[in-house]
Coordinates of C-alpha atoms in Angstrom, one line a residue:
Chain A
E1 CA -12.9 -8.2 7.8
I2 CA -13.3 -8.4 4.0
V3 CA -11.0 -11.1 2.5
L4 CA -9.9 -10.5 -1.0
T5 CA -8.8 -13.5 -3.0
Q6 CA -6.8 -12.9 -6.2
S7 CA -6.4 -15.4 -9.0
P8 CA -4.4 -16.8 -10.6
G9 CA -1.4 -16.8 -8.2
T10 CA 0.9 -16.5 -11.2
L11 CA 0.2 -15.6 -14.8
S12 CA 2.8 -16.5 -17.4
L13 CA 2.4 -14.5 -20.6
S14 CA 4.5 -13.1 -23.4
P15 CA 5.0 -9.4 -24.2
G16 CA 2.1 -8.2 -26.3
G17 CA -0.2 -10.6 -24.6
R18 CA -3.4 -9.8 -22.7
A19 CA -3.5 -10.2 -18.9
T20 CA -6.7 -10.7 -17.0
L21 CA -6.4 -10.7 -13.2
S22 CA -9.3 -11.4 -10.8
C23 CA -10.0 -10.2 -7.3
R24 CA -13.0 -11.7 -5.5
A25 CA -14.2 -10.4 -2.2
S26 CA -15.8 -12.3 0.7
Q27 CA -18.5 -9.6 0.9
S28 CA -19.6 -6.7 -1.2
V29 CA -16.9 -4.0 -1.6
S30 CA -17.7 -0.3 -2.1
Q31 CA -14.3 0.9 -3.2
L32 CA -11.5 -1.1 -4.9
A33 CA -8.0 -0.2 -6.1
W34 CA -5.3 -2.0 -8.0
Y35 CA -1.5 -1.6 -7.4
Q36 CA 1.5 -2.7 -9.3
H37 CA 4.6 -3.7 -7.3
K38 CA 8.0 -4.3 -8.7
L39 CA 10.9 -5.8 -6.7
G40 CA 12.9 -3.1 -5.0
Q41 CA 10.4 -0.4 -5.8
A42 CA 7.4 1.2 -4.0
P43 CA 4.0 0.0 -5.0
R44 CA 2.2 2.2 -7.7
L45 CA -1.5 3.0 -7.7
L46 CA -3.0 1.9 -11.1
I47 CA -6.8 1.9 -10.6
Y48 CA -9.1 3.4 -8.0
G49 CA -12.9 3.3 -7.7
A50 CA -12.7 -0.1 -9.5
S51 CA -12.3 1.5 -12.9
S52 CA -10.6 4.9 -12.8
R53 CA -7.0 5.1 -13.9
A54 CA -4.7 7.0 -11.6
T55 CA -2.6 9.9 -12.9
G56 CA -0.1 8.9 -15.5
I57 CA -1.3 5.3 -15.9
P58 CA -1.4 4.2 -19.6
D59 CA -4.7 3.2 -21.1
R60 CA -3.7 -0.4 -21.6
F61 CA -4.6 -0.8 -17.9
S62 CA -8.3 -1.0 -17.2
G63 CA -10.4 -2.1 -14.2
S64 CA -13.9 -3.3 -14.0
G65 CA -16.3 -5.0 -11.7
S66 CA -18.6 -4.3 -8.7
G67 CA -19.9 -6.0 -5.6
T68 CA -17.7 -9.0 -5.0
D69 CA -16.0 -9.6 -8.4
F70 CA -13.4 -7.3 -9.9
T71 CA -11.0 -7.5 -12.8
L72 CA -7.8 -5.8 -13.9
T73 CA -7.0 -6.1 -17.6
I74 CA -3.7 -5.2 -19.2
S75 CA -4.5 -5.2 -22.9
R76 CA -1.0 -5.5 -24.4
L77 CA 1.8 -6.4 -22.0
E78 CA 4.9 -4.2 -22.2
P79 CA 8.2 -5.5 -20.7
E80 CA 7.8 -3.1 -17.8
D81 CA 4.4 -4.6 -16.9
F82 CA 5.8 -7.8 -15.5
A83 CA 5.3 -7.4 -11.8
V84 CA 3.1 -8.3 -8.9
Y85 CA -0.4 -6.8 -8.8
Y86 CA -2.5 -6.3 -5.7
C87 CA -6.1 -5.4 -5.2
Q88 CA -7.2 -3.4 -2.1
Q89 CA -10.6 -2.6 -0.7
Y90 CA -10.7 0.8 1.0
G91 CA -14.4 1.3 1.5
S92 CA -14.7 -0.4 4.9
S93 CA -12.5 -1.0 8.0
P94 CA -10.1 -2.6 8.2
R95 CA -8.8 -1.9 4.7
T96 CA -7.4 -5.1 3.2
F97 CA -5.2 -6.3 0.3
G98 CA -5.4 -9.4 -1.8
Q99 CA -2.5 -11.8 -1.7
G100 CA -1.2 -10.7 -5.1
T101 CA -0.9 -12.0 -8.6
K102 CA 2.5 -12.3 -10.2
V103 CA 2.6 -11.6 -13.9
E104 CA 5.8 -13.2 -15.3
I105 CA 7.4 -13.5 -18.7
K106 CA 6.6 -16.8 -20.4
Chain B
E1 CA 6.2 17.2 -6.7
V2 CA 4.9 15.0 -3.9
Q3 CA 7.7 13.0 -2.3
L4 CA 7.8 10.7 0.7
V5 CA 11.4 9.9 1.8
Q6 CA 11.8 7.2 4.5
S7 CA 14.6 6.6 6.9
G8 CA 17.2 4.0 6.3
A9 CA 17.3 0.3 7.0
E10 CA 17.5 -0.8 10.6
V11 CA 18.9 -3.9 12.3
K12 CA 17.7 -4.5 15.8
K13 CA 17.6 -7.1 18.5
P14 CA 14.4 -8.5 20.0
G15 CA 13.1 -6.4 22.8
E16 CA 14.6 -3.2 21.5
S17 CA 12.6 -0.1 20.6
L18 CA 12.6 1.6 17.2
K19 CA 11.1 4.6 15.5
I20 CA 11.2 5.0 11.7
S21 CA 10.3 8.1 9.8
C22 CA 8.7 9.3 6.6
E23 CA 9.4 12.9 5.5
A24 CA 6.8 14.4 3.2
S25 CA 7.2 17.3 0.8
G26 CA 5.4 18.8 -2.2
Y27 CA 1.9 19.0 -0.7
S28 CA 0.0 20.3 2.4
F29 CA 1.1 17.7 5.0
I30 CA -1.6 18.6 7.5
T31 CA -4.5 18.0 5.1
Y32 CA -3.9 14.5 3.8
W33 CA -4.0 11.2 5.8
I34 CA -0.7 9.3 5.7
G35 CA -0.2 5.7 6.6
W36 CA 1.9 2.6 6.9
V37 CA 1.9 -0.7 5.0
R38 CA 3.9 -3.8 6.0
Q39 CA 5.4 -6.4 3.7
M40 CA 6.8 -9.4 5.4
P41 CA 9.5 -11.4 3.5
G42 CA 8.0 -13.2 0.6
K43 CA 4.5 -12.0 1.5
G44 CA 1.9 -9.5 0.4
L45 CA 0.9 -6.0 1.5
E46 CA -0.8 -5.3 4.9
W47 CA -2.6 -2.1 5.8
M48 CA -1.4 -1.0 9.2
G49 CA -2.9 2.3 10.0
I50 CA -3.2 6.0 9.1
I51 CA -2.9 9.4 10.8
Y52 CA -4.3 12.8 10.0
P53 CA -1.4 15.1 10.8
G54 CA -3.7 18.1 11.2
D55 CA -5.2 16.9 14.4
S56 CA -3.3 13.6 15.0
D57 CA -6.4 11.5 14.6
T58 CA -5.1 7.9 14.1
R59 CA -6.8 4.8 12.9
Y60 CA -5.3 1.3 13.2
S61 CA -6.1 -2.0 11.6
P62 CA -7.1 -4.4 14.4
S63 CA -4.1 -6.6 13.6
F64 CA -1.7 -3.8 14.5
K65 CA -3.6 -1.9 17.2
G66 CA -1.5 -2.0 20.4
Q67 CA 1.5 -3.5 18.5
V68 CA 2.8 -0.2 16.9
T69 CA 2.3 3.5 17.4
I70 CA 1.8 5.9 14.4
S71 CA 2.5 9.6 15.0
A72 CA 3.3 12.7 13.1
D73 CA 5.2 16.0 13.6
K74 CA 3.4 18.6 11.6
S75 CA 6.2 21.2 12.3
F76 CA 8.6 19.1 10.2
N77 CA 6.2 17.2 7.9
I78 CA 7.3 13.8 9.2
A79 CA 5.3 10.7 10.0
F80 CA 6.6 8.0 12.3
L81 CA 6.0 4.4 13.0
Q82 CA 7.4 3.0 16.3
W83 CA 7.7 -0.1 18.3
S84 CA 8.4 -0.3 22.1
S85 CA 9.6 -3.9 22.1
L86 CA 10.5 -5.5 18.7
K87 CA 9.9 -9.1 17.9
A88 CA 11.6 -11.3 15.3
S89 CA 8.2 -11.4 13.5
D90 CA 8.4 -7.6 13.0
T91 CA 11.1 -8.2 10.4
A92 CA 9.6 -6.7 7.2
M93 CA 9.7 -3.9 4.7
Y94 CA 7.6 -0.9 5.9
Y95 CA 6.2 1.6 3.4
C96 CA 4.6 4.9 4.2
A97 CA 2.0 6.2 1.8
R98 CA -0.4 9.1 1.4
L99 CA -4.1 8.8 0.9
Q100 CA -5.2 10.0 -2.4
S101 CA -7.5 12.9 -1.4
S102 CA -7.8 15.3 1.5
G103 CA -11.0 14.8 3.5
N104 CA -12.3 11.4 4.3
F105 CA -10.0 8.4 5.0
Y106 CA -11.7 5.9 2.7
Q107 CA -9.1 6.5 0.0
P108 CA -6.4 4.4 -1.8
F109 CA -2.7 5.3 -1.3
D110 CA -1.5 7.4 -4.2
Y111 CA 2.1 8.3 -3.3
W112 CA 4.5 5.9 -1.6
G113 CA 7.8 6.1 0.1
Q114 CA 10.7 3.9 -1.0
G115 CA 10.4 1.6 2.0
T116 CA 12.4 1.0 5.2
L117 CA 13.7 -2.6 5.8
V118 CA 13.5 -3.5 9.5
T119 CA 15.4 -6.7 10.5
V120 CA 15.0 -8.0 14.0
S121 CA 17.4 -10.8 14.9
S122 CA 19.3 -11.9 18.0

């Protein structure tokens, strides 16, 4: 099973700031996605294929990386971006999620 | 518009059985894999398994194989997650979600239901 480790656990930033979230895999990953999850809501697909934005996702969200190291960047934090973010590998079985990074208002 | 509407919250006792549902609309139900994700209280997301309603091909994560049953009724565009004997550790929010593309099952989830809270307590 591929273990995904996200860092940091919590990121405290101000609106307008830049968020850089990391997802590191225990072995090489062929397909990686990022999701945003707000309390009381369904998760939302942001990025798939490591760097492709899902439908309707603003361009302040970007994904990069390959192999075992991946990054989600939010260029300018909007108030609605404060949430928990999960990476997921879906290229091998079993599919696995990281433990999440919480982006909170500083 | 793609929509996944899940059944309501459940409170059950240990040992009881349960079947929760996810009604899909706005797309061809039989040509997209649909699956379930668990979120235990205060924890992250866990991929449980998926089903292809067209032929009921089902794939489980090893952690959930034998613990739950995923099924689908293509006549009514509904997917199900069921337990034969609940445990307190099954207390969680359960989300249904659709794989992004029809075809192979190595896809992310693009549409999600609103979640069904299952509480198991004596």
